[in-house]
Amino acid sequence: MTTVASLAPRSIDEAADLVRDAARRRAVILPVGAGTKRSWTRPAARCDLELSTREMAGIVAYEPGDGTVTALAGTRWSELARRVAEHGHHLSPELPADADATVGGIVAAGQSGLDRLRFGPVRHQVLGMRVVMADGRIAKTGGRLVKNVTGFDLHRLHTGAHGTLGLVAEVSLRLHPAPESRAIGLAFAASRAEALAIARAALALPRTPWAVLVHDLVSEPRNRWMVAVLLAGRADVLADDVKGLRAAAPTVPVMSESDDPSRFEGTWGGQRALETGGLAVHALRVTTAPGDVERICAKLDEIAALLGTEVRLVLQPGIGIVHACFRDLDAGRAARIGSALASLGARIHWRGLDDDLRARVALFGDGEPAGIALMRRIRAALDPHGLWATGRLAGGL
Amino acid sequence: MDARVVEQLRAILGPSGVLAERARRVPYESDGLAFARSVPELVILPRDTRETAAAMRVLHAAGVPIVPRGAGTGLSGGATPVEGGVVIGTARMRDVLEIDPANRCARVQAGVVNVDLTHAVAAHGLFYAPDPSSQKACTIGGNTAENSGGPHCFRHGSTTRHVLGLVIVMPDGEVLDVSRPAVDPDGYDLVGLFVGSEGLFGIATEITVALLPVPPVTVTILALFRDLDAACDAVTDMIGARLEPSAIEIIDKLTIEAVEASVLAAGYPKDAEAVLLVEAEGTEAEVSSLVRVVESLLVARGAFDLRRARDEAERARLWAGRKGAYGAMGRVAPDLYVCDAVVPRTKLRELVAATTEICRAKGLRLANVFHAGDGNLHPNIPYDRRDADELRRVLEAGDEILKVCIAAGGSLTGEHGVGLEKIGAMEWLFTPDDLAAMCRVREAWDPALRMNPGKLLPVRACRETHTRPPPPGERA
């Protein structure tokens, strides 16, 4: 692997200068944050310079009374979450507490967290941005307000674009009330069907849980499946939620935060790691309509059997996310898995492949996204000279 | 309009899909921005995506400007016809195409009326959350174009949070189908980008929207205040305490008087200078917990009376009064200028006071009825458009209000859009570089700039991108 130059400007203006300079030299830039999600995209077709935001860190504005925060792209997400928690705010997405990931990286990658069922995707948290454009100009979109329809929502375009349309330099986010207390219902199940039935009961509770996860990463031979129902909110409301869960799923033991805070934190933190597919490499993220999760699982079983390998699953049935981890993956197998899922109309995204596989596997499946011609025009409009490293996303974006 | 173009359109849309006679075009001369009027050269009313696409191809070949229009309830002139242009209305696209209760979504034609969608899904225990005051008339297509709000967007978010997929007819007639809901966008988020684009990108013909389960319990509180400042402070306190009712609305005395004198009389007390309408929804435990905290906070801020809607009928009446407030203002003056600005919620009191002062200094009356919880101010100025001097003062006041809001960290519009009304103000909020990025994205959708020209983006900003600077390396 060839090494490329890496620069880490300390301010937005410095970043803009570097971009202008690179543009003059016709260099191709790959924007990175902490670099924790490199495996989410294909290797760039060409990259002369990595421009890291990691030194552009800090809170630009935090107005606790207004429930909004603005931070530079290189701010560690975990640090920002800690800072706003001091004023009773919750930062969504909820990610592992020790994660290095940056504000800019998480937004640029459109990363989800443990709390997505409650608060929605990260694109719903972003209120505005400042972006360094391919000509070195700095463009603002949106604002720091919870409600605002002034101008096009270009921040929606940059969210999830992995820096292929500009360098996300500063982000404004909406905040949520931090839950006063939390509880987790954890249940073993002998089969996936049984586990999903419990999950369905939890999802039908009158107040949507914080998260509902189902997985088969358990080492116990007879009860391979586990369901986790996470509840959080105002203390008196939580007590009622727990009662509701006990009524809906009587077999699920519920642990409250107050029972044993440190053990509780460990269990809750474990769910954060699970949300991204757990510990496994070779992780495939399949997304579908919530009602199709079981069908996708059955298909994954079928493919694994056909390939003579093993698959482990982490499911978020309320959202429609299936993380699948395959043992003994190679490019040929990945392609067969991808096409089998495409036939069900599911979307795929390989997220944990090593560099070698990543270059050989269609990370987003074989097809092109609907609207790819328009996406290419948008890219050409915002980056006419191909400054940003490309060929990394679906459709070669 | 070229007779051959009209003939081609008739062949596609049938005789009732093309309104050519002046008398039938006049009703389309303006939207809710009443002082901006221009009779369109032609109005066409396609019935579906296929007809829209075919008509758009004809108009593309003829190089005709296009103004998309829903119900025409918009307040920023987004649907005001343009010189030499055609208005494409969605009035004949009124079908709810699919309801998917298991996945809590529905696919509808653009012309479906907002409240009709909620009625259509009610049997499944679901509802559509964005609820603009005009929801009995406005359409899902119009809401999508404007990224509309409404009182309950405080809890549930504006339209953009509820649109999952779209079928869009592009300016050249090409159909872009991104209607299938995705957990995360495939490639770039075209759906999120399109919502709120005010008709400059194309016309949405089908919209897939998220539906929410009807909450088991809803409580509506009316808190009476002796002054508007205290009501504003109560809202700031609620936000500071991170409380999350589903709606927080302020209605001032002049508005109350107008509503109470109208057919919409909601039972708002006339002895209050301001009332706060707060709604809490959720489970019994959630609502009672929240209401307890909210009520004690309201009392601490000086609410002299707290009333709860006793039943669904009373609740409906309170909301009918709130949502009918603009119409009721017709009793005060023939016309109403509905301003729309957003401010940080820590600054409600000072900015409401500033707007009051601006209107007083110009000899104008001011009625406030607004989405206080979102910091979304609606200073409403009653006027008579036949009085040219008064209209001038109204527009000046509108500009001054926007300027003080921007200076306080606010924005030009929270839910009504920029349209024609605030196009000149875009440069107060955005730099030429900000606007250049928007112009380039617009050109990617509509290279000929035929979609809703003269709206949202100042011409100067776009002209700049037409004479794009040479690539950086080639600069002297």
XYZ file of N, CA and C in Angstrom, chain B residues 49-269:
663
model
N -47.992 10.710 -12.469
C -46.584 10.906 -12.822
C -46.385 10.881 -14.335
N -47.064 9.919 -14.985
C -46.870 9.763 -16.424
C -47.294 11.036 -17.162
N -48.474 11.545 -16.809
C -48.950 12.772 -17.465
C -48.049 13.961 -17.138
N -47.610 14.029 -15.888
C -46.737 15.144 -15.508
C -45.451 15.101 -16.325
N -44.893 13.889 -16.448
C -43.626 13.747 -17.174
C -43.804 14.134 -18.644
N -44.906 13.661 -19.238
C -45.132 13.969 -20.652
C -45.312 15.476 -20.851
N -46.058 16.092 -19.947
C -46.272 17.541 -20.052
C -44.958 18.302 -19.842
N -44.172 17.834 -18.901
C -42.896 18.511 -18.623
C -41.955 18.403 -19.827
N -42.025 17.277 -20.543
C -41.177 17.141 -21.735
C -41.564 18.179 -22.791
N -42.857 18.375 -22.943
C -43.331 19.372 -23.915
C -42.852 20.773 -23.496
N -43.005 21.076 -22.240
C -42.628 22.410 -21.755
C -41.111 22.600 -21.823
N -40.405 21.506 -21.623
C -38.941 21.561 -21.710
C -38.526 21.907 -23.143
N -39.146 21.195 -24.078
C -38.816 21.452 -25.489
C -39.157 22.891 -25.866
N -40.226 23.419 -25.274
C -40.656 24.779 -25.610
C -39.910 25.840 -24.796
N -39.122 25.389 -23.816
C -38.349 26.332 -22.993
C -39.197 27.208 -22.093
N -40.310 26.656 -21.628
C -41.251 27.457 -20.840
C -40.942 27.338 -19.334
N -40.934 28.457 -18.615
C -40.750 28.394 -17.161
C -41.949 27.716 -16.482
N -41.675 27.043 -15.375
C -42.708 26.254 -14.709
C -42.788 26.615 -13.232
N -44.010 26.799 -12.767
C -44.233 27.027 -11.338
C -45.115 25.900 -10.798
N -44.572 25.033 -9.949
C -45.402 23.993 -9.355
C -46.303 24.601 -8.277
N -47.477 24.001 -8.114
C -48.418 24.549 -7.138
C -49.231 23.427 -6.514
N -49.361 23.491 -5.182
C -50.235 22.555 -4.497
C -51.600 23.191 -4.352
N -51.974 23.545 -3.110
C -53.270 24.179 -2.904
C -53.175 25.703 -2.938
N -51.968 26.218 -3.065
C -51.817 27.670 -3.105
C -51.991 28.332 -1.754
N -51.751 27.578 -0.679
C -51.897 28.161 0.662
C -50.588 28.745 1.170
N -49.507 28.559 0.399
C -48.186 29.037 0.826
C -48.203 30.532 1.094
N -47.327 30.984 1.984
C -47.360 32.374 2.418
C -46.152 33.172 1.948
N -45.268 32.543 1.156
C -44.055 33.253 0.742
C -44.009 33.498 -0.765
N -45.100 33.223 -1.452
C -45.109 33.471 -2.895
C -44.404 32.387 -3.689
N -44.233 31.230 -3.099
C -43.590 30.120 -3.800
C -44.364 29.694 -5.030
N -45.680 29.907 -5.022
C -46.508 29.492 -6.164
C -46.996 30.686 -6.981
N -46.435 31.866 -6.722
C -46.800 33.023 -7.548
C -46.345 32.760 -8.985
N -47.228 32.906 -9.962
C -46.838 32.637 -11.357
C -45.708 33.559 -11.812
N -44.944 33.086 -12.785
C -43.877 33.927 -13.325
C -44.201 34.291 -14.770
N -43.660 35.377 -15.180
C -43.842 35.917 -16.524
C -43.621 34.835 -17.598
N -44.613 34.658 -18.436
C -44.457 33.713 -19.541
C -44.460 32.261 -19.126
N -44.869 31.991 -17.881
C -44.741 30.631 -17.376
C -46.044 29.870 -17.259
N -45.887 28.590 -17.016
C -47.019 27.692 -16.829
C -47.074 27.286 -15.360
N -48.279 27.240 -14.806
C -48.452 26.703 -13.462
C -48.866 25.242 -13.597
N -48.123 24.339 -12.914
C -48.542 22.935 -12.877
C -49.154 22.679 -11.511
N -50.444 22.423 -11.491
C -51.140 22.179 -10.229
C -51.286 20.681 -9.980
N -51.386 20.327 -8.716
C -51.518 18.911 -8.366
C -52.954 18.568 -7.949
N -53.893 19.475 -8.284
C -55.271 19.334 -7.791
C -55.953 18.043 -8.247
N -55.465 17.447 -9.337
C -56.090 16.199 -9.788
C -55.266 14.961 -9.401
N -54.281 15.164 -8.515
C -53.494 14.015 -8.029
C -53.817 13.821 -6.552
N -54.966 13.232 -6.274
C -55.472 13.211 -4.911
C -55.613 11.813 -4.333
N -54.918 10.843 -4.904
C -55.117 9.478 -4.409
C -54.092 9.080 -3.353
N -54.606 8.433 -2.310
C -53.710 7.750 -1.379
C -53.422 6.407 -2.041
N -52.181 6.171 -2.448
C -51.862 5.025 -3.295
C -51.654 3.740 -2.503
N -51.130 3.872 -1.296
C -50.775 2.678 -0.544
C -50.622 3.033 0.923
N -51.194 2.188 1.777
C -50.983 2.365 3.224
C -50.338 1.089 3.727
N -49.217 1.213 4.406
C -48.477 0.049 4.914
C -48.400 0.167 6.442
N -49.440 -0.333 7.124
C -49.477 -0.148 8.578
C -48.327 -0.862 9.286
N -47.886 -2.005 8.751
C -46.825 -2.766 9.422
C -45.530 -1.957 9.467
N -45.238 -1.262 8.380
C -44.006 -0.470 8.335
C -44.268 1.022 8.578
N -45.482 1.316 8.978
C -45.873 2.677 9.341
C -45.489 3.706 8.282
N -45.972 3.465 7.065
C -45.750 4.471 6.029
C -46.890 4.432 5.018
N -46.988 5.467 4.221
C -48.013 5.542 3.189
C -47.406 6.216 1.960
N -47.928 5.829 0.787
C -47.489 6.476 -0.449
C -48.689 7.206 -1.012
N -48.533 8.497 -1.262
C -49.675 9.299 -1.711
C -49.299 10.118 -2.935
N -50.322 10.520 -3.681
C -50.088 11.480 -4.752
C -49.896 12.868 -4.140
N -49.193 13.707 -4.880
C -48.786 15.000 -4.333
C -49.955 15.889 -3.911
N -51.110 15.716 -4.573
C -52.228 16.615 -4.297
C -53.109 16.182 -3.139
N -52.723 15.109 -2.443
C -53.522 14.681 -1.284
C -53.453 15.769 -0.212
N -54.621 16.123 0.309
C -54.678 17.171 1.323
C -54.156 16.612 2.645
N -53.369 17.417 3.326
C -52.692 17.005 4.557
C -53.617 16.279 5.534
N -54.745 16.885 5.853
C -55.606 16.293 6.873
C -56.298 15.025 6.345
N -56.496 14.958 5.033
C -57.110 13.761 4.449
C -56.219 12.535 4.643
N -54.921 12.753 4.646
C -54.006 11.629 4.862
C -54.188 11.086 6.280
N -54.225 11.989 7.240
C -54.441 11.538 8.620
C -55.773 10.804 8.749
N -56.804 11.313 8.087
C -58.101 10.617 8.127
C -57.999 9.229 7.493
N -57.255 9.155 6.393
C -57.157 7.886 5.660
C -56.451 6.797 6.464
N -55.564 7.192 7.362
C -54.791 6.175 8.094
C -55.283 5.999 9.533
N -56.290 6.784 9.910
C -56.766 6.767 11.305
C -57.242 5.379 11.737
N -57.846 4.647 10.794
C -58.370 3.325 11.136
C -57.260 2.379 11.594
N -56.022 2.664 11.191
C -54.894 1.826 11.596
C -54.242 2.335 12.882
N -54.864 3.336 13.516
C -54.271 3.891 14.737
C -53.045 4.732 14.458
N -52.969 5.275 13.240
C -51.789 6.051 12.851
C -52.191 7.477 12.466
N -51.208 8.364 12.422
C -51.476 9.723 11.936
C -50.229 10.276 11.270
N -50.435 11.341 10.481
C -49.331 12.036 9.820
C -49.033 13.286 10.645
N -47.788 13.427 11.119
C -47.501 14.413 12.167
C -47.495 15.888 11.739
N -46.825 16.274 10.645
C -46.801 17.713 10.346
C -48.223 18.260 10.139
N -48.542 19.342 10.814
C -49.916 19.849 10.804
C -49.963 21.357 10.656
N -49.607 21.863 9.461
C -49.691 23.317 9.254
C -51.108 23.821 9.540
N -51.206 25.099 9.865
C -52.525 25.673 10.158
C -53.493 25.475 9.000
N -52.936 25.417 7.790
C -53.773 25.285 6.596
C -54.037 23.824 6.260
N -53.885 22.919 7.209
C -53.884 21.488 6.881
C -55.175 20.975 6.263
N -56.252 21.723 6.400
C -57.493 21.278 5.757
C -57.475 21.544 4.257
N -56.528 22.357 3.800
C -56.456 22.672 2.375
C -55.112 22.306 1.764
N -54.028 22.491 2.508
C -52.697 22.338 1.910
C -52.414 20.877 1.591
N -51.502 20.673 0.648
C -51.266 19.318 0.147
C -49.919 18.768 0.618
N -49.808 17.453 0.570
C -48.542 16.821 0.949
C -47.430 17.251 -0.012
N -47.775 17.443 -1.280
C -46.776 17.899 -2.255
C -46.277 19.296 -1.912
N -47.199 20.194 -1.599
C -46.823 21.551 -1.202
C -46.017 21.533 0.086
N -46.431 20.718 1.031
C -45.698 20.595 2.303
C -44.266 20.115 2.052
N -44.129 19.202 1.095
C -42.798 18.664 0.771
C -41.924 19.754 0.162
N -42.502 20.503 -0.761
C -41.735 21.567 -1.415
C -41.285 22.621 -0.414
N -42.138 22.906 0.568
C -41.845 23.993 1.501
C -41.208 23.510 2.799
N -41.126 22.202 3.000
C -40.699 21.637 4.297
C -41.546 22.250 5.415
N -42.840 22.090 5.278
C -43.794 22.756 6.164
C -43.698 22.255 7.600
N -44.185 23.096 8.477
C -44.166 22.771 9.900
C -45.565 22.615 10.447
N -45.829 23.304 11.538
C -47.103 23.198 12.226
C -46.827 23.066 13.716
N -47.859 23.268 14.537
C -47.650 23.253 15.994
C -46.974 21.977 16.508
N -47.393 20.824 16.006
C -46.879 19.574 16.564
C -45.497 19.193 16.040
N -44.939 20.036 15.176
C -43.570 19.788 14.741
C -42.587 20.059 15.862
N -43.063 20.707 16.924
C -42.182 20.891 18.078
C -41.675 19.535 18.550
N -42.562 18.583 18.660
C -42.165 17.253 19.122
C -41.701 16.366 17.962
N -42.399 16.475 16.852
C -42.195 15.464 15.809
C -41.304 15.918 14.654
N -40.989 17.203 14.591
C -40.124 17.672 13.513
C -40.909 18.081 12.280
N -40.266 18.878 11.435
C -40.903 19.373 10.215
C -41.037 18.251 9.179
N -41.633 18.609 8.055
C -41.934 17.625 7.010
C -40.733 16.758 6.637
N -39.553 17.363 6.604
C -38.378 16.611 6.141
C -38.112 15.354 6.967
N -38.520 15.378 8.220
C -38.293 14.185 9.042
C -39.302 13.081 8.734
N -40.309 13.407 7.938
C -41.388 12.446 7.709
C -41.476 11.968 6.259
N -40.683 12.575 5.386
C -40.712 12.137 3.986
C -39.661 11.042 3.793
N -40.118 9.873 3.372
C -39.231 8.710 3.238
C -38.842 8.444 1.794
N -39.671 8.880 0.875
C -39.374 8.605 -0.521
C -40.176 9.520 -1.424
N -39.702 9.651 -2.674
C -40.345 10.568 -3.616
C -40.291 10.027 -5.033
N -41.316 10.327 -5.796
C -41.200 10.244 -7.249
C -41.194 11.689 -7.731
N -40.146 12.036 -8.439
C -39.963 13.424 -8.868
C -39.909 13.477 -10.387
N -40.652 14.392 -10.968
C -40.482 14.644 -12.392
C -39.503 15.807 -12.524
N -38.415 15.515 -13.220
C -37.345 16.500 -13.374
C -37.763 17.545 -14.410
N -37.056 18.663 -14.454
C -37.443 19.734 -15.385
C -37.511 19.286 -16.843
N -36.717 18.294 -17.240
C -36.762 17.844 -18.636
C -37.762 16.709 -18.853
N -38.534 16.379 -17.812
C -39.549 15.344 -17.959
C -39.075 13.961 -17.542
N -37.810 13.846 -17.219
C -37.296 12.548 -16.754
C -37.908 12.247 -15.372
N -38.203 10.965 -15.133
C -38.795 10.598 -13.842
C -37.712 10.029 -12.930
N -37.590 10.607 -11.768
C -36.631 10.141 -10.770
C -37.426 9.413 -9.681
N -37.220 8.105 -9.596
C -37.996 7.335 -8.627
C -37.116 6.954 -7.436
N -37.233 7.701 -6.375
C -36.542 7.362 -5.123
C -37.626 7.180 -4.054
N -38.638 6.418 -4.440
C -39.831 6.330 -3.590
C -39.719 5.251 -2.516
N -38.810 4.292 -2.735
C -38.762 3.191 -1.782
C -38.051 3.670 -0.508
N -38.720 3.575 0.647
C -38.080 4.041 1.875
C -36.781 3.269 2.126
N -35.755 3.992 2.519
C -34.471 3.366 2.823
C -34.093 3.712 4.249
N -33.503 2.758 4.944
C -33.022 3.040 6.296
C -32.006 4.177 6.216
N -31.088 4.062 5.277
C -30.144 5.141 4.987
C -30.087 5.295 3.477
N -29.854 6.515 2.995
C -29.889 6.732 1.549
C -28.834 5.900 0.824
N -29.174 5.497 -0.353
C -28.272 4.801 -1.240
C -27.554 5.883 -2.025
N -26.285 6.078 -1.798
C -25.613 7.212 -2.435
C -25.976 8.491 -1.683
N -26.194 9.562 -2.431
C -26.523 10.836 -1.763
C -28.002 10.897 -1.394
N -28.308 11.708 -0.403
C -29.666 11.818 0.129
C -30.498 12.778 -0.727
N -30.929 12.302 -1.883
C -31.697 13.159 -2.792
C -33.049 13.529 -2.196
N -33.626 12.604 -1.438
C -34.937 12.871 -0.835
C -34.811 14.027 0.166
N -33.825 13.933 1.050
C -33.624 14.993 2.045
C -33.293 16.324 1.397
N -32.567 16.273 0.285
C -32.196 17.500 -0.411
C -33.412 18.141 -1.073
N -34.291 17.298 -1.618
C -35.449 17.817 -2.363
C -36.461 18.503 -1.446
N -36.660 17.932 -0.245
C -37.665 18.502 0.653
C -37.246 19.931 1.020
N -38.143 20.865 0.805
C -37.832 22.269 1.094
C -37.150 22.987 -0.056
N -37.095 22.373 -1.237
C -36.416 23.036 -2.355
C -37.355 23.985 -3.108
N -38.569 24.134 -2.618
C -39.488 25.197 -3.059
C -39.746 25.203 -4.565
N -39.795 24.022 -5.152
C -40.154 23.936 -6.564
C -39.047 24.282 -7.527
N -37.813 24.408 -7.037
C -36.706 24.779 -7.927
C -36.008 23.573 -8.534
N -36.312 22.384 -8.045
C -35.602 21.192 -8.522
C -36.444 20.347 -9.479
N -37.730 20.423 -9.337
C -38.612 19.560 -10.105
C -39.946 19.521 -9.390
N -40.797 18.590 -9.795
C -42.095 18.507 -9.149
C -42.297 17.093 -8.619
N -42.599 16.991 -7.325
C -42.845 15.681 -6.724
C -44.273 15.273 -7.068
N -44.425 14.057 -7.598
C -45.778 13.591 -7.934
C -46.273 12.542 -6.949
N -45.344 11.798 -6.359
C -45.719 10.818 -5.337
C -44.779 10.960 -4.154
N -45.350 10.820 -2.972
C -44.562 11.020 -1.760
C -44.821 9.858 -0.809
N -43.747 9.249 -0.318
C -43.883 8.213 0.691
C -43.572 8.854 2.039
N -44.533 8.774 2.947
C -44.360 9.464 4.227
C -44.416 8.484 5.394
N -43.741 8.868 6.466
C -43.787 8.087 7.703
C -45.066 8.422 8.454
N -45.611 7.432 9.127
C -46.801 7.639 9.955
C -46.442 7.301 11.395
N -47.113 7.944 12.313
C -46.838 7.693 13.726
C -48.071 7.098 14.395
N -47.860 6.272 15.435
C -49.015 5.741 16.155
C -49.712 6.848 16.952
N -51.019 6.845 16.921
C -51.779 7.838 17.690
C -51.483 7.606 19.172
N -51.069 8.651 19.884
C -50.728 8.457 21.299
C -51.953 8.062 22.119
N -51.768 7.222 23.127
C -52.915 6.779 23.918
C -53.590 7.931 24.679
N -52.791 8.886 25.142
C -53.361 9.975 25.951
C -52.866 11.317 25.413
N -53.775 12.282 25.342
C -53.404 13.650 24.956
C -54.041 14.616 25.938
N -53.243 15.522 26.470
C -53.788 16.541 27.363
C -53.437 17.912 26.802
N -54.427 18.771 26.742
C -54.216 20.122 26.221
C -54.463 21.127 27.340
N -53.464 21.964 27.562
C -53.553 22.951 28.641
C -53.578 24.353 28.039
N -54.424 25.171 28.597
C -54.459 26.573 28.219
C -53.992 27.350 29.448
N -52.878 28.061 29.332
C -52.360 28.835 30.465
C -52.554 30.310 30.164
N -53.143 31.025 31.108
C -53.483 32.436 30.881
C -52.445 33.338 31.547
N -51.980 34.323 30.802
C -50.963 35.239 31.316
C -51.437 36.682 31.206
N -50.965 37.497 32.161
C -51.317 38.915 32.122
C -50.386 39.702 31.213
N -49.245 39.132 30.862
C -48.442 39.802 29.830
C -47.687 38.801 28.971
N -47.391 39.261 27.762
C -46.780 38.418 26.739
C -45.364 38.022 27.134
N -44.657 38.945 27.785
C -43.282 38.645 28.202
C -43.236 37.406 29.083
N -44.164 37.345 30.034
C -44.155 36.216 30.970
C -44.440 34.908 30.234
N -45.331 34.979 29.263
C -45.631 33.773 28.478
C -44.378 33.317 27.728
N -43.649 34.284 27.153
C -42.404 33.953 26.439
C -41.394 33.334 27.402
N -41.272 33.930 28.573
C -40.304 33.402 29.543
C -40.674 31.990 29.985
N -41.961 31.729 30.099
C -42.393 30.386 30.491
C -41.929 29.365 29.446
N -41.996 29.768 28.174
C -41.551 28.851 27.108
C -40.038 28.642 27.200
N -39.306 29.739 27.368
C -37.847 29.622 27.502
C -37.501 28.683 28.668
N -38.258 28.808 29.760
C -38.023 27.920 30.911
C -38.278 26.459 30.553
N -39.361 26.221 29.821
C -39.690 24.836 29.466
C -38.579 24.222 28.610
N -38.056 25.011 27.661
C -36.979 24.491 26.806
C -35.731 24.274 27.652
N -35.450 25.254 28.524
C -34.274 25.139 29.395
C -34.362 23.915 30.291
N -35.582 23.552 30.689
C -35.784 22.383 31.551
C -35.863 21.100 30.717
N -35.662 21.220 29.422
C -35.645 20.086 28.478
C -36.945 19.295 28.520
N -38.045 20.014 28.687
C -39.349 19.353 28.675
C -39.791 19.182 27.227
N -40.508 18.113 26.982
C -40.905 17.853 25.598
C -42.392 17.595 25.435
N -43.201 18.641 25.569
C -44.606 18.489 25.172
C -44.651 18.293 23.656
N -45.828 18.078 23.102
C -45.869 17.907 21.653
C -46.060 19.241 20.940
N -46.599 20.235 21.631
C -46.775 21.546 21.017
C -46.716 22.621 22.097
N -46.115 23.761 21.754
C -46.100 24.920 22.658
C -46.390 26.152 21.803
N -47.576 26.704 21.953
C -48.008 27.822 21.113
C -48.340 29.036 21.980
N -48.024 30.208 21.473
C -48.434 31.437 22.161
C -49.456 32.174 21.284
N -50.504 32.657 21.922
C -51.521 33.438 21.215
C -51.731 34.726 22.006
N -51.609 35.880 21.342
C -51.719 37.125 22.096
C -53.139 37.700 22.051
N -53.300 38.825 22.743
C -54.650 39.360 22.971
C -55.384 39.742 21.685
N -54.680 40.412 20.790
C -55.356 40.842 19.552
C -55.847 39.622 18.763
N -55.031 38.583 18.755
C -55.438 37.356 18.053
C -56.630 36.714 18.760
N -56.563 36.665 20.090
C -57.660 36.074 20.866
C -58.969 36.796 20.537
N -58.891 38.122 20.522
C -60.105 38.898 20.249
C -60.674 38.576 18.870
N -59.765 38.468 17.912
C -60.223 38.177 16.547
C -60.840 36.785 16.478
N -60.195 35.811 17.115
C -60.709 34.439 17.080
C -62.064 34.375 17.786
N -62.137 34.996 18.936
C -63.363 34.910 19.727
C -64.535 35.625 19.068
N -64.228 36.617 18.228
C -65.304 37.322 17.525
C -65.728 36.566 16.268
N -65.000 35.518 15.936
C -65.271 34.811 14.681
C -66.078 33.542 14.930
N -66.377 32.834 13.835
C -67.111 31.569 13.965
C -66.272 30.514 14.661
N -64.972 30.784 14.772
C -64.074 29.792 15.373
C -63.932 29.967 16.878
N -64.751 30.825 17.469
C -64.649 31.108 18.909
C -64.325 29.824 19.665
N -63.128 29.834 20.306
C -62.615 28.602 20.903
C -62.792 28.595 22.408
N -63.297 29.710 22.929
C -63.390 29.807 24.381
C -62.108 30.338 25.000
N -61.283 31.037 24.182
C -60.093 31.669 24.751
C -60.558 32.832 25.620
N -59.988 32.963 26.811
C -60.421 34.036 27.722
C -59.982 35.409 27.222
